[in-house]
Short mmCIF file of C-alpha atoms in Angstrom, two decimals:
data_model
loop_
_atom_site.label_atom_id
_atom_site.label_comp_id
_atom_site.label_asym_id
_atom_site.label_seq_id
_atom_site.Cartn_x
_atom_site.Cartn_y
_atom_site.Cartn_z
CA UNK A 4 -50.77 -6.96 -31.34
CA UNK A 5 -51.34 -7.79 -34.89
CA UNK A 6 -51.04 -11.25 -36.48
CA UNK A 7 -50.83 -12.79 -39.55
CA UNK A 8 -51.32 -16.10 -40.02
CA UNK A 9 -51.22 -18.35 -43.66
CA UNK A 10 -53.16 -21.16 -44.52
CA UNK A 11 -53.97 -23.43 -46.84
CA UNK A 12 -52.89 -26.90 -49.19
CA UNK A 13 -48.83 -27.32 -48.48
CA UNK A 14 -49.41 -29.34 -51.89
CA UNK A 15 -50.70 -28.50 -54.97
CA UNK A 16 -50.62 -30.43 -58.08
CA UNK A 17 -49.14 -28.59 -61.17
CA UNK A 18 -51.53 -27.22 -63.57
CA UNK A 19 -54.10 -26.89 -60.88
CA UNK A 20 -54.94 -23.89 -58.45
CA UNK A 21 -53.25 -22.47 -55.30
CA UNK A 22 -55.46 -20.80 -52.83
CA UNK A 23 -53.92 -19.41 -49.72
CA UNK A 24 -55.92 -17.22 -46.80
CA UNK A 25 -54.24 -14.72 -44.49
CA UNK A 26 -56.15 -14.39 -41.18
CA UNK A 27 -55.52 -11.25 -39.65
CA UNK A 28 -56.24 -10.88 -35.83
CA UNK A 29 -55.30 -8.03 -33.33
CA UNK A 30 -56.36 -5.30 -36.21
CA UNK A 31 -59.20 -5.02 -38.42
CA UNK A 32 -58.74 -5.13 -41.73
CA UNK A 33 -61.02 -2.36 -42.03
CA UNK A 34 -58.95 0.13 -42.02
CA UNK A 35 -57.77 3.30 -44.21
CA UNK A 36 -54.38 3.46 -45.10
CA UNK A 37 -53.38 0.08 -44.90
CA UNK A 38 -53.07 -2.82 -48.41
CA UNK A 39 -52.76 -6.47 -47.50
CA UNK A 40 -50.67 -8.30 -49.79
CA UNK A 41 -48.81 -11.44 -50.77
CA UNK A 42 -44.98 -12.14 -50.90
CA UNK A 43 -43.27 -15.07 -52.39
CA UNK A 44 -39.78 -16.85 -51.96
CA UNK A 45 -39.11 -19.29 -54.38
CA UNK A 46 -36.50 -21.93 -51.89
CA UNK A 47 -32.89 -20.29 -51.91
CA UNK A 48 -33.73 -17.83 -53.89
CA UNK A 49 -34.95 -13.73 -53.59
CA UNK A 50 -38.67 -12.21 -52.43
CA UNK A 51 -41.32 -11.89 -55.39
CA UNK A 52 -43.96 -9.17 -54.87
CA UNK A 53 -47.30 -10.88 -55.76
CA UNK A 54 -49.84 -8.10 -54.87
CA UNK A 55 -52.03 -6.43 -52.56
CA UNK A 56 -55.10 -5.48 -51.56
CA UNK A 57 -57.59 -2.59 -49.92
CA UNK A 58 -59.98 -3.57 -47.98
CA UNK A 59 -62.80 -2.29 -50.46
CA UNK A 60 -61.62 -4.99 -53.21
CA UNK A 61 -59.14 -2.36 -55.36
CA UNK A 62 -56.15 -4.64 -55.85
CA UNK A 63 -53.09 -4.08 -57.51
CA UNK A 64 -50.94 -7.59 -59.06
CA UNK A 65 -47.54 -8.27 -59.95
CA UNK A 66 -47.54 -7.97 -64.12
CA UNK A 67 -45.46 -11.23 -64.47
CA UNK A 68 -48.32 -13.14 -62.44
CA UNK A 69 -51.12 -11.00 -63.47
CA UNK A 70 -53.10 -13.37 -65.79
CA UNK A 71 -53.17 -15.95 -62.84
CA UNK A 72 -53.41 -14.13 -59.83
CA UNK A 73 -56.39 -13.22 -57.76
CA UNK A 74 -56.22 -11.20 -54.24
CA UNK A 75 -59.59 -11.43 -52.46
CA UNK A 76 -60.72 -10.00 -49.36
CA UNK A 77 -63.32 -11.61 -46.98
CA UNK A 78 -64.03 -8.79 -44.43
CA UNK A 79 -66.34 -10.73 -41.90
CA UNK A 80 -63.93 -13.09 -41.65
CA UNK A 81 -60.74 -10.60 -41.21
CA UNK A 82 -59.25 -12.62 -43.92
CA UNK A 83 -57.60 -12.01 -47.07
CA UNK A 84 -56.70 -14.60 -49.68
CA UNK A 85 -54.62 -15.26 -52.86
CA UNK A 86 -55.28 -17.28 -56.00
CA UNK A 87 -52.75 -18.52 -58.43
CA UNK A 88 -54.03 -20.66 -61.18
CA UNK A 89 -52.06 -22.57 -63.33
CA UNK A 90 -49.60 -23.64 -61.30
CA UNK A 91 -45.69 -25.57 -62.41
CA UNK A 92 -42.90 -26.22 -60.22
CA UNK A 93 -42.06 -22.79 -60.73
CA UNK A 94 -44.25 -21.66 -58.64
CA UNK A 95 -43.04 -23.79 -55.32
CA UNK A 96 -42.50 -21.06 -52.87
CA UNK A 97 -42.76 -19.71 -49.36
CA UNK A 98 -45.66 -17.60 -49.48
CA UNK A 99 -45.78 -14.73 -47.12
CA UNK A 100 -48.99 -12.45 -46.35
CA UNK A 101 -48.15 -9.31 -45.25
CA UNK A 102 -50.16 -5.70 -44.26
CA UNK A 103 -48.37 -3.00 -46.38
CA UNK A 104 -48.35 0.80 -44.15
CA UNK A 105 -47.27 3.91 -45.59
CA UNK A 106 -49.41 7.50 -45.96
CA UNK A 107 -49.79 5.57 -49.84
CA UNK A 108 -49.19 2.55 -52.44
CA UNK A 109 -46.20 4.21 -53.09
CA UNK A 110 -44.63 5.12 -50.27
CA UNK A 111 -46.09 1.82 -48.55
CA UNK A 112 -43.79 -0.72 -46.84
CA UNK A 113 -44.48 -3.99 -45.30
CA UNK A 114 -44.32 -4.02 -41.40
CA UNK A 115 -46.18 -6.68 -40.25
CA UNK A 116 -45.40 -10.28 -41.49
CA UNK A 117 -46.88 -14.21 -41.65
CA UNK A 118 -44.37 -16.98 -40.13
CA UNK A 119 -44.84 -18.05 -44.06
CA UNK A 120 -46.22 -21.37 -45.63
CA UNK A 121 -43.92 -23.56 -47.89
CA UNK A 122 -46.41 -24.28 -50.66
CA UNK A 123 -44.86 -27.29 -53.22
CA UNK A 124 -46.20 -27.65 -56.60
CA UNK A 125 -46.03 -31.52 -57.78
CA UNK A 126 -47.67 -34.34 -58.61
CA UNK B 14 -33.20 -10.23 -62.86
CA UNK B 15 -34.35 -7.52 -60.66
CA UNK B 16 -34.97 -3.85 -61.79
CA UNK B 17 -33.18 -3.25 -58.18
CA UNK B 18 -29.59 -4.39 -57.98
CA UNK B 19 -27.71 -5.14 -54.98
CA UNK B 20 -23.92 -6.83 -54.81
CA UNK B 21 -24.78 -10.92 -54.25
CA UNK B 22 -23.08 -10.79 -50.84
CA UNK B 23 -21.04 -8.62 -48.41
CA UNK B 24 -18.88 -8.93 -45.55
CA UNK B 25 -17.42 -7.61 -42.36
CA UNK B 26 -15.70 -8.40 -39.09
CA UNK B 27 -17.37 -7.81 -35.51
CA UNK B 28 -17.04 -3.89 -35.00
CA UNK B 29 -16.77 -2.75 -38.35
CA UNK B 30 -19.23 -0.91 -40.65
CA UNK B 31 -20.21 -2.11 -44.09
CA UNK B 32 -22.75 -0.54 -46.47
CA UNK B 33 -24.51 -2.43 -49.16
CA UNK B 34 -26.11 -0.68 -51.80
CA UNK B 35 -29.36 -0.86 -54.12
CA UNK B 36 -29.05 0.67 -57.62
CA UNK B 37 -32.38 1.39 -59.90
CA UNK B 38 -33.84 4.07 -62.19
CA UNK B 39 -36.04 6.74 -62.48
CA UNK B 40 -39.40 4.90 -62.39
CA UNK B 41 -38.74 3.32 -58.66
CA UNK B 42 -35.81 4.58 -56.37
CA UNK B 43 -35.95 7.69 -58.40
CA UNK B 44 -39.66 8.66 -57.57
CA UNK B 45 -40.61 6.68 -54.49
CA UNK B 46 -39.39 5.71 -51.21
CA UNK B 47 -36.99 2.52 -50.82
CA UNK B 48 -37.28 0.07 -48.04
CA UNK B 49 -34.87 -2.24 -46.59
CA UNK B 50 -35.75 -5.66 -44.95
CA UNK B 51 -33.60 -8.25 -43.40
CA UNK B 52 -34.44 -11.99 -43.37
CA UNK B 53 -32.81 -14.62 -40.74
CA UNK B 54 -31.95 -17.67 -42.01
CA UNK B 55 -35.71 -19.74 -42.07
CA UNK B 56 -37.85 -16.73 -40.72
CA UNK B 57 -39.90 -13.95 -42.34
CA UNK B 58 -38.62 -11.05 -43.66
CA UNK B 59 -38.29 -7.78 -40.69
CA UNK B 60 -38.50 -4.27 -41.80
CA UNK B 61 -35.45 -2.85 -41.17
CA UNK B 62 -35.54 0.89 -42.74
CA UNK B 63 -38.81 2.47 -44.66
CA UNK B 64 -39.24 5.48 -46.20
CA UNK B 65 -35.36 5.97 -46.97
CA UNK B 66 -34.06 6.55 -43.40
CA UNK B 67 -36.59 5.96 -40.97
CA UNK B 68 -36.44 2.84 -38.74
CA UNK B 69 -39.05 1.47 -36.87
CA UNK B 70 -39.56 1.15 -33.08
CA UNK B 71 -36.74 -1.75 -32.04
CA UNK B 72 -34.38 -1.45 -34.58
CA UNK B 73 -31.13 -0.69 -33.53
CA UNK B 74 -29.48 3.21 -34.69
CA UNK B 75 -26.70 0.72 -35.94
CA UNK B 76 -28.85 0.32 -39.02
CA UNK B 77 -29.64 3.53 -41.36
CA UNK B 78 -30.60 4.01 -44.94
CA UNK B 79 -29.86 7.17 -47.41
CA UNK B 80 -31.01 7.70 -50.91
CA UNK B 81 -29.85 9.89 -53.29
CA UNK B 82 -31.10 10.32 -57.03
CA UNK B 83 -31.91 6.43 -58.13
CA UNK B 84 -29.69 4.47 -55.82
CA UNK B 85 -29.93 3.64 -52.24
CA UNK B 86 -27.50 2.48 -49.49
CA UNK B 87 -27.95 0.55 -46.15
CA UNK B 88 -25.79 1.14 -43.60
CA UNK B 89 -24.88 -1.32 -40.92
CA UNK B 90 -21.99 0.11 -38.25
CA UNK B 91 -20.77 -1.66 -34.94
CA UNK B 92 -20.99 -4.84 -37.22
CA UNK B 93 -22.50 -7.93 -34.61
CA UNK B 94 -22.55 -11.55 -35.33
CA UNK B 95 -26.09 -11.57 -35.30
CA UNK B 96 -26.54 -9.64 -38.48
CA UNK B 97 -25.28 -12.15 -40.50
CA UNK B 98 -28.23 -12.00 -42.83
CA UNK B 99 -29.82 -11.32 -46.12
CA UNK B 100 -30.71 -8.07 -46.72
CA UNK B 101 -33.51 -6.40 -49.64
CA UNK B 102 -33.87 -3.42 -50.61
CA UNK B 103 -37.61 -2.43 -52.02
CA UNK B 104 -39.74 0.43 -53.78
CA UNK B 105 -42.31 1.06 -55.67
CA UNK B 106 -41.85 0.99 -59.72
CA UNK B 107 -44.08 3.05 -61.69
CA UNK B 108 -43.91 1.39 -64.58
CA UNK B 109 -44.71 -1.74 -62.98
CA UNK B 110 -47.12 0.00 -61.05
CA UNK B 111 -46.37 -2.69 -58.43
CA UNK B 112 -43.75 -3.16 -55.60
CA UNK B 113 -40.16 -4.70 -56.57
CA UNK B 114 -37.55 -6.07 -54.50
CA UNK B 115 -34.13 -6.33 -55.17
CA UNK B 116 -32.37 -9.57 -55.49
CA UNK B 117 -30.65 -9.63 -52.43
CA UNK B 118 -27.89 -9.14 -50.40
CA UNK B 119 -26.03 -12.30 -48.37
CA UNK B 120 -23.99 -10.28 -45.39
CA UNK B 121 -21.66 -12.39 -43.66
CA UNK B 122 -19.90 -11.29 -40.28
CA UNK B 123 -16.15 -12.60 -40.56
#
């Protein structure tokens, strides 16, 4: 049964850099025709698309969060992770990993979800 | 505000059917496949429909999706307490080239 499970600082300090990881048990992440991606809810508000991720390293971002955003993949560990640099109060969230299925990117969908991890930017 | 817009909230009484819908363009609902998600208050967002109409193994027939040119519509009939949720529609943009959801809808069983 597949997992995903978030990790990482529950505090950052604004201006500084947000790394998350997604461990993914019960599935490789080695495997065609699935992306792994990120999902953010900013508190009371609606879900962000961030980005995802193939397991070869082809990722696609979110162009709002592009110029801060990095989506790595770590496949000995079965672990994706996420990046954001840069960070304000804006950016205190929920952040969800997810693995995106669907025959392609565009017809993909997001199945399989993290419990989420509230991540608060602040000094 | 989101390229895919849904009514802020919706509501019903136990039994009944209510619809909520998802309007966008040509570059997302247009040319790709929408996707519909429902989020309980404090969990993670479920899959609810994909790929217009299909639902996935343990979701209810009560719940069905339709598309037709570039909006979309979610369908909820036999109305239970327990749906009382918030409900996104998604798709691809091609523009974007990325994934966007819309903002949301708050469904609240009478």
């Amino acid at each position: 049964q597949l997992q995903l499970q978030e990790s990482g600082p529950r505090l950052v300090k604004p201006s500084e850099t947000l790394s998350l990881t997604c461990t993914v048990s019960g599935a490789s992440i080695i495997t065609s025709s699935y992306y792994w991606g990120w999902i953010r809810q900013s508190p009371g508000k609606g879900l962000e698309w961030i980005g995802i991720i193939y397991y070869s390293g082809s990722a696609y971002y979110n162009p709002s969060l592009k110029s801060r955003v990095t989506i790595s993949v770590d496949t000995s560990k079965n672990q994706f992770s996420l990046k954001l640099s840069s960070v304000t109060a804006a950016d205190t969230s929920v952040y969800y990993c997810a693995r995106q299925d669907g025959f392609t990117i565009r017809l993909g969908y997001f199945q399989h979800w993290g419990q989420g991890t509230l991540v608060t930017v602040s000094s | 505000q989101s390229l895919l817009t849904q009514p802020p909230s919706a509501s019903g009484t136990p039994g009944q059917r209510v619809t909520i819908s998802c309007s966008g363009s040509s570059s997302n609902i247009g040319s790709n496949t929408v996707n519909w998600y429902q989020q309980l208050p404090g969990t993670a967002p479920k899959l609810l429909i994909y790929s217009n109409n299909q639902r996935p193994s343990g979701v209810p027939d009560r719940f069905s999706g339709s598309k037709s040119g570039t909006s979309a519509s979610l369908a909820i009939s036999g109305l239970h307490s327990d749906d009382e949720a918030d409900y996104y529609c998604a798709a691809w943009d091609d523009s974007l080239n990325g994934v966007i959801f819309g903002g949301g809808t708050k469904l609240t069983v009478l």
